[in-house]
CSV table of C-alpha atoms in Angstrom, one decimal:
chain,number,residue,atom,x,y,z
T,166,MET,CA,4.6,-30.1,41.5
T,167,ALA,CA,8.0,-28.4,42.2
T,168,ASP,CA,9.7,-26.4,39.6
T,169,GLN,CA,12.7,-28.2,37.9
T,170,ILE,CA,16.1,-27.0,38.9
T,171,PRO,CA,18.8,-26.5,36.2
T,172,GLU,CA,21.7,-28.9,36.0
T,173,ASN,CA,24.1,-26.4,37.4
T,174,GLY,CA,22.1,-26.2,40.6
T,175,LYS,CA,21.5,-22.5,40.2
T,176,VAL,CA,18.0,-20.9,40.1
T,177,PRO,CA,17.5,-17.6,38.2
T,178,GLU,CA,16.8,-14.5,40.3
T,179,ASN,CA,13.1,-14.5,39.4
T,180,GLY,CA,12.8,-18.0,40.7
T,181,LYS,CA,11.8,-19.5,37.3
T,182,ALA,CA,13.8,-21.4,34.8
T,183,SER,CA,14.5,-19.5,31.5
T,184,LYS,CA,12.4,-20.5,28.5
T,185,PRO,CA,14.3,-22.7,26.0
T,186,LYS,CA,15.7,-21.1,22.9
T,187,ILE,CA,15.2,-22.3,19.3
T,188,VAL,CA,18.1,-22.1,16.8
T,189,CYS,CA,17.4,-20.5,13.4
T,190,SER,CA,18.5,-22.9,10.7
T,191,LEU,CA,19.7,-20.1,8.5
T,192,THR,CA,21.7,-17.9,10.8
T,193,GLY,CA,22.5,-20.3,13.7
T,194,LYS,CA,21.3,-17.7,16.2
T,195,GLU,CA,19.0,-18.5,19.1
T,196,TYR,CA,15.6,-17.0,19.4
T,197,SER,CA,12.5,-17.2,21.6
T,198,ARG,CA,9.7,-19.5,20.4
T,199,GLY,CA,7.6,-16.5,19.3
T,200,ALA,CA,10.4,-15.1,17.1
T,201,VAL,CA,10.7,-18.2,14.9
T,202,VAL,CA,8.5,-20.0,12.4
T,203,SER,CA,8.4,-23.7,11.5
T,204,ILE,CA,9.4,-24.2,7.9
T,205,ALA,CA,6.5,-26.7,7.6
T,206,THR,CA,4.0,-23.8,7.9
T,207,VAL,CA,5.6,-21.7,5.2
T,208,MET,CA,4.2,-21.8,1.6
T,209,PRO,CA,6.1,-24.2,-0.6
T,210,SER,CA,7.3,-21.7,-3.2
T,211,LEU,CA,9.0,-19.6,-0.5
T,212,VAL,CA,10.6,-22.8,1.0
T,213,GLU,CA,12.0,-23.6,-2.5
T,214,ARG,CA,13.5,-20.1,-2.7
T,215,ILE,CA,15.1,-20.5,0.7
T,216,ARG,CA,16.5,-24.0,-0.3
T,217,LYS,CA,18.3,-22.4,-3.2
T,218,ASP,CA,20.6,-20.8,-0.7
T,219,TYR,CA,20.3,-23.5,1.9
T,220,PRO,CA,19.9,-26.9,0.1
T,221,ASP,CA,20.3,-28.9,3.4
T,222,LEU,CA,17.4,-27.2,5.1
T,223,LYS,CA,15.3,-29.9,6.8
T,224,ASP,CA,11.5,-30.2,6.8
T,225,ASP,CA,11.3,-29.7,10.6
T,226,ALA,CA,13.6,-26.7,10.7
T,227,PHE,CA,12.8,-23.3,12.2
T,228,VAL,CA,13.5,-19.9,10.6
T,229,SER,CA,13.6,-16.5,12.4
T,230,ARG,CA,10.8,-14.1,11.4
T,231,LYS,CA,13.4,-11.5,10.4
T,232,GLU,CA,15.0,-13.9,7.9
T,233,LEU,CA,11.6,-15.1,6.7
T,234,ASP,CA,10.6,-11.5,6.0
T,235,ARG,CA,13.9,-10.9,4.1
T,236,TYR,CA,13.2,-13.9,1.9
T,237,ARG,CA,9.6,-12.9,1.4
T,238,THR,CA,10.9,-9.6,0.0
T,239,LEU,CA,13.4,-11.3,-2.1
T,240,TYR,CA,10.9,-13.8,-3.4
T,241,VAL,CA,8.3,-11.2,-4.4
T,242,THR,CA,11.0,-9.0,-6.1
T,243,GLU,CA,12.3,-12.0,-8.1
T,244,LEU,CA,8.7,-12.9,-9.0
T,245,LEU,CA,8.0,-9.4,-10.3
T,246,ARG,CA,11.3,-9.4,-12.2
T,247,ASP,CA,10.4,-12.6,-13.9
T,248,GLU,CA,7.0,-11.3,-15.0
T,249,SER,CA,7.9,-7.8,-16.1
T,250,GLY,CA,11.6,-8.1,-16.8
T,251,ASP,CA,12.5,-5.2,-14.4
T,252,VAL,CA,11.5,-4.1,-10.9
T,253,SER,CA,10.5,-0.4,-10.4
T,254,GLU,CA,10.8,1.5,-7.1
T,255,ILE,CA,7.1,1.2,-6.6
T,256,GLU,CA,7.2,-2.6,-7.0
T,257,LYS,CA,10.1,-2.8,-4.5
T,258,GLN,CA,7.9,-0.9,-2.0
T,259,VAL,CA,5.1,-3.4,-2.6
T,260,ALA,CA,7.5,-6.3,-2.0
T,261,GLU,CA,8.8,-4.8,1.3
T,262,SER,CA,5.2,-4.1,2.5
T,263,LEU,CA,4.3,-7.7,1.8
T,264,ALA,CA,7.2,-8.9,3.9
T,265,THR,CA,6.6,-6.5,6.8
T,266,HIS,CA,2.8,-6.6,6.6
T,267,GLU,CA,2.6,-2.8,6.3
T,268,THR,CA,-0.4,-0.8,4.9
T,269,LEU,CA,0.2,0.8,1.5
T,270,ALA,CA,-3.0,2.7,1.1
T,271,GLU,CA,-2.5,6.5,1.5
T,272,ASN,CA,-4.9,9.4,1.6
T,273,VAL,CA,-3.8,11.4,-1.5
T,274,GLU,CA,-6.0,14.4,-0.7
T,275,GLU,CA,-4.4,14.9,2.7
T,276,GLU,CA,-0.9,14.3,1.5
T,277,PHE,CA,-1.3,16.7,-1.5
T,278,SER,CA,-3.1,19.4,0.5
T,279,ALA,CA,-0.4,19.4,3.2
T,280,LYS,CA,2.2,20.4,0.6
T,281,ARG,CA,0.3,23.3,-1.0
T,282,SER,CA,1.7,26.8,-0.6
T,283,VAL,CA,-0.5,29.9,0.0
T,284,GLY,CA,-0.3,30.9,-3.7
T,285,GLU,CA,-1.4,27.4,-4.7
T,286,ILE,CA,-4.3,27.5,-2.3
T,287,LEU,CA,-5.4,30.9,-3.7
T,288,SER,CA,-5.1,29.9,-7.3
T,289,ASP,CA,-7.1,26.7,-6.7
T,290,GLY,CA,-9.8,28.8,-5.0
T,291,LEU,CA,-9.9,31.3,-7.8
T,292,ALA,CA,-10.0,28.5,-10.5
T,293,GLN,CA,-12.8,26.8,-8.6
T,294,PHE,CA,-14.8,30.0,-8.4
T,295,GLY,CA,-14.1,30.9,-12.0
T,296,GLY,CA,-15.6,27.6,-13.1
T,297,SER,CA,-18.8,27.8,-11.1
T,298,TRP,CA,-22.3,29.0,-11.9
T,299,THR,CA,-21.9,31.7,-9.2
T,300,PHE,CA,-19.2,33.3,-11.2
T,301,LEU,CA,-21.2,33.2,-14.4
T,302,ILE,CA,-24.3,34.7,-12.9
T,303,VAL,CA,-22.4,37.4,-11.0
T,304,PHE,CA,-20.3,38.2,-14.1
T,305,ALA,CA,-23.4,38.3,-16.4
T,306,ALA,CA,-25.2,40.7,-14.0
T,307,PHE,CA,-22.1,42.9,-13.8
T,308,LEU,CA,-21.9,43.1,-17.6
T,309,GLY,CA,-25.6,43.8,-17.9
T,310,ILE,CA,-25.5,46.6,-15.3
T,311,TRP,CA,-22.4,48.1,-16.9
T,312,MET,CA,-23.8,48.2,-20.4
T,313,LEU,CA,-27.3,49.4,-19.4
T,314,TYR,CA,-26.0,52.2,-17.3
T,315,ASN,CA,-23.6,53.5,-20.0
T,316,SER,CA,-26.2,53.1,-22.7
T,317,TYR,CA,-29.0,55.1,-21.0
T,318,ARG,CA,-26.8,57.8,-19.3
T,319,ALA,CA,-25.7,59.2,-22.6
T,320,GLY,CA,-23.5,62.2,-21.9
T,321,ALA,CA,-23.0,61.2,-18.3
T,322,ALA,CA,-21.7,57.7,-19.2
T,323,PHE,CA,-18.1,57.0,-18.0
T,324,ASP,CA,-17.7,54.2,-20.7
T,325,PRO,CA,-20.0,54.9,-23.6
T,326,TYR,CA,-20.5,52.5,-26.5
T,327,PRO,CA,-18.4,50.6,-27.7
T,328,TYR,CA,-17.4,50.1,-24.1
T,329,ILE,CA,-13.6,50.4,-24.4
T,330,LEU,CA,-13.0,50.3,-20.7
T,331,LEU,CA,-15.2,47.2,-20.3
T,332,ASN,CA,-13.2,45.5,-23.1
T,333,LEU,CA,-10.0,46.4,-21.3
T,334,ILE,CA,-11.3,44.9,-18.0
T,335,LEU,CA,-12.5,41.7,-19.8
T,336,SER,CA,-9.1,41.3,-21.5
T,337,THR,CA,-7.3,41.8,-18.2
T,338,ILE,CA,-9.5,39.2,-16.5
T,339,ALA,CA,-8.9,36.7,-19.3
T,340,ALA,CA,-5.2,37.3,-19.3
T,341,VAL,CA,-5.0,36.7,-15.5
T,342,GLN,CA,-7.5,33.9,-15.3
T,343,ALA,CA,-5.9,31.7,-18.0
T,344,PRO,CA,-2.6,31.0,-16.2
T,345,ILE,CA,-4.4,30.6,-12.8
T,346,ILE,CA,-6.6,27.9,-14.4
T,347,MET,CA,-3.5,26.3,-16.0
T,348,MET,CA,-1.7,26.2,-12.7
T,349,SER,CA,-4.7,24.6,-11.0
T,350,GLN,CA,-5.0,22.0,-13.8
T,351,ARG,CA,-1.3,21.1,-13.5
T,352,ARG,CA,-1.7,20.5,-9.8
T,353,GLN,CA,-4.9,18.4,-10.5
T,354,GLU,CA,-2.9,16.3,-13.0
T,355,GLU,CA,-0.2,15.8,-10.3
T,356,LYS,CA,-2.9,14.8,-7.8
T,357,ASP,CA,-4.3,12.3,-10.3
T,358,ARG,CA,-0.9,10.9,-11.0
T,359,LEU,CA,-0.3,10.3,-7.2
T,360,ARG,CA,-3.8,8.7,-7.0
T,361,SER,CA,-3.1,6.4,-9.9
T,362,LEU,CA,0.3,5.4,-8.4
T,363,ASN,CA,-1.4,4.7,-5.1
T,364,ASP,CA,-4.1,2.6,-6.8
T,365,TYR,CA,-1.4,0.7,-8.7
T,366,ARG,CA,0.5,-0.1,-5.4
T,367,VAL,CA,-2.7,-1.3,-3.6
T,368,ASN,CA,-3.9,-3.4,-6.6
T,369,LEU,CA,-0.5,-5.0,-7.1
T,370,LYS,CA,-0.2,-5.9,-3.4
T,371,ALA,CA,-3.8,-7.2,-3.4
T,372,GLU,CA,-3.0,-9.4,-6.4
T,373,LEU,CA,0.1,-10.8,-4.8
T,374,GLU,CA,-1.6,-11.4,-1.5
T,375,ILE,CA,-4.4,-13.3,-3.2
T,376,ARG,CA,-1.9,-15.4,-5.1
T,377,HIS,CA,0.0,-16.2,-1.9
T,378,LEU,CA,-3.3,-16.9,-0.1
T,379,HIS,CA,-4.3,-19.4,-2.7
T,380,GLU,CA,-1.0,-21.1,-2.5
T,381,LYS,CA,-1.2,-21.3,1.3
T,382,ILE,CA,-4.7,-22.7,1.2
T,383,ASP,CA,-3.6,-25.4,-1.4
T,384,HIS,CA,-0.7,-26.2,0.9
T,385,LEU,CA,-2.9,-26.6,3.9
T,386,ILE,CA,-5.4,-28.7,2.0
T,387,ASN,CA,-2.7,-31.0,0.8
T,388,LYS,CA,-1.2,-31.3,4.2
T,389,GLN,CA,-4.6,-31.9,5.8
T,390,TRP,CA,-5.4,-34.5,3.2
T,391,GLN,CA,-2.2,-36.4,4.0
T,392,ARG,CA,-3.1,-36.4,7.7
T,393,LEU,CA,-6.6,-37.6,6.9
T,394,ALA,CA,-5.2,-40.4,4.7
T,395,GLU,CA,-2.8,-41.5,7.6
T,396,ILE,CA,-5.7,-41.5,10.0
T,397,GLN,CA,-7.8,-43.5,7.6
T,398,SER,CA,-5.0,-46.0,7.1
T,399,LEU,CA,-4.7,-46.4,10.9
T,400,GLN,CA,-8.4,-47.0,11.2
T,401,LEU,CA,-8.4,-49.6,8.5
T,402,ASP,CA,-5.5,-51.4,10.2
T,403,LYS,CA,-7.4,-51.4,13.5
T,404,LEU,CA,-10.5,-52.8,11.8
T,405,ALA,CA,-8.4,-55.5,10.1
T,406,GLU,CA,-6.8,-56.5,13.4
T,407,ARG,CA,-10.3,-56.8,15.1
T,408,ARG,CA,-11.5,-59.0,12.3
T,409,LYS,CA,-8.7,-61.5,12.9
């Protein structure tokens, strides 16, 4: 079957007629078929939010995906504001990710490790070593050897009892180790805070996604039930006609 020729009698350079455009009912702009969505397939609560701004929106209208994403963000933001009274920056990020279908989960370990300086890496290593059994065993062996040597060498001992030099070394180690451990603990707290924020974003998005999924399923079930009811009505009419 020959291709149809446009009314103006001109055929495009590629030899094929251009695909028809669909007008977005919100912006009035033309889009390709893949760039628009039928309003009948959108969840009812989102349609109600759009109709607040466009009360004349028809049931068979089409909306561009860009505008639909914008209204999804707006809908989720207003939903969170109604529930909590205010919307934080994290909740805004969740609303935007829902509209754009972006992934929120992050690897906190990689993100945190990438920002550490050389001093922070050294302090974390020292704090980790200072809180290990290896450090305790090595340090206990060092103290035992020191005290035994200076106890049995008598006059040749370089640090006789009461081990004043050893006490000085221990005091110095304690004075240096304490701030190193505190710095490491502070960074661990920061890492835990980032991890908890990431968990909150992911859990909030999952909760909203599940809520929207339930609404979509209910919408599809109701729509399918209407179609089944119409088909059943037609079948009953045909049976009634045959009986006559």
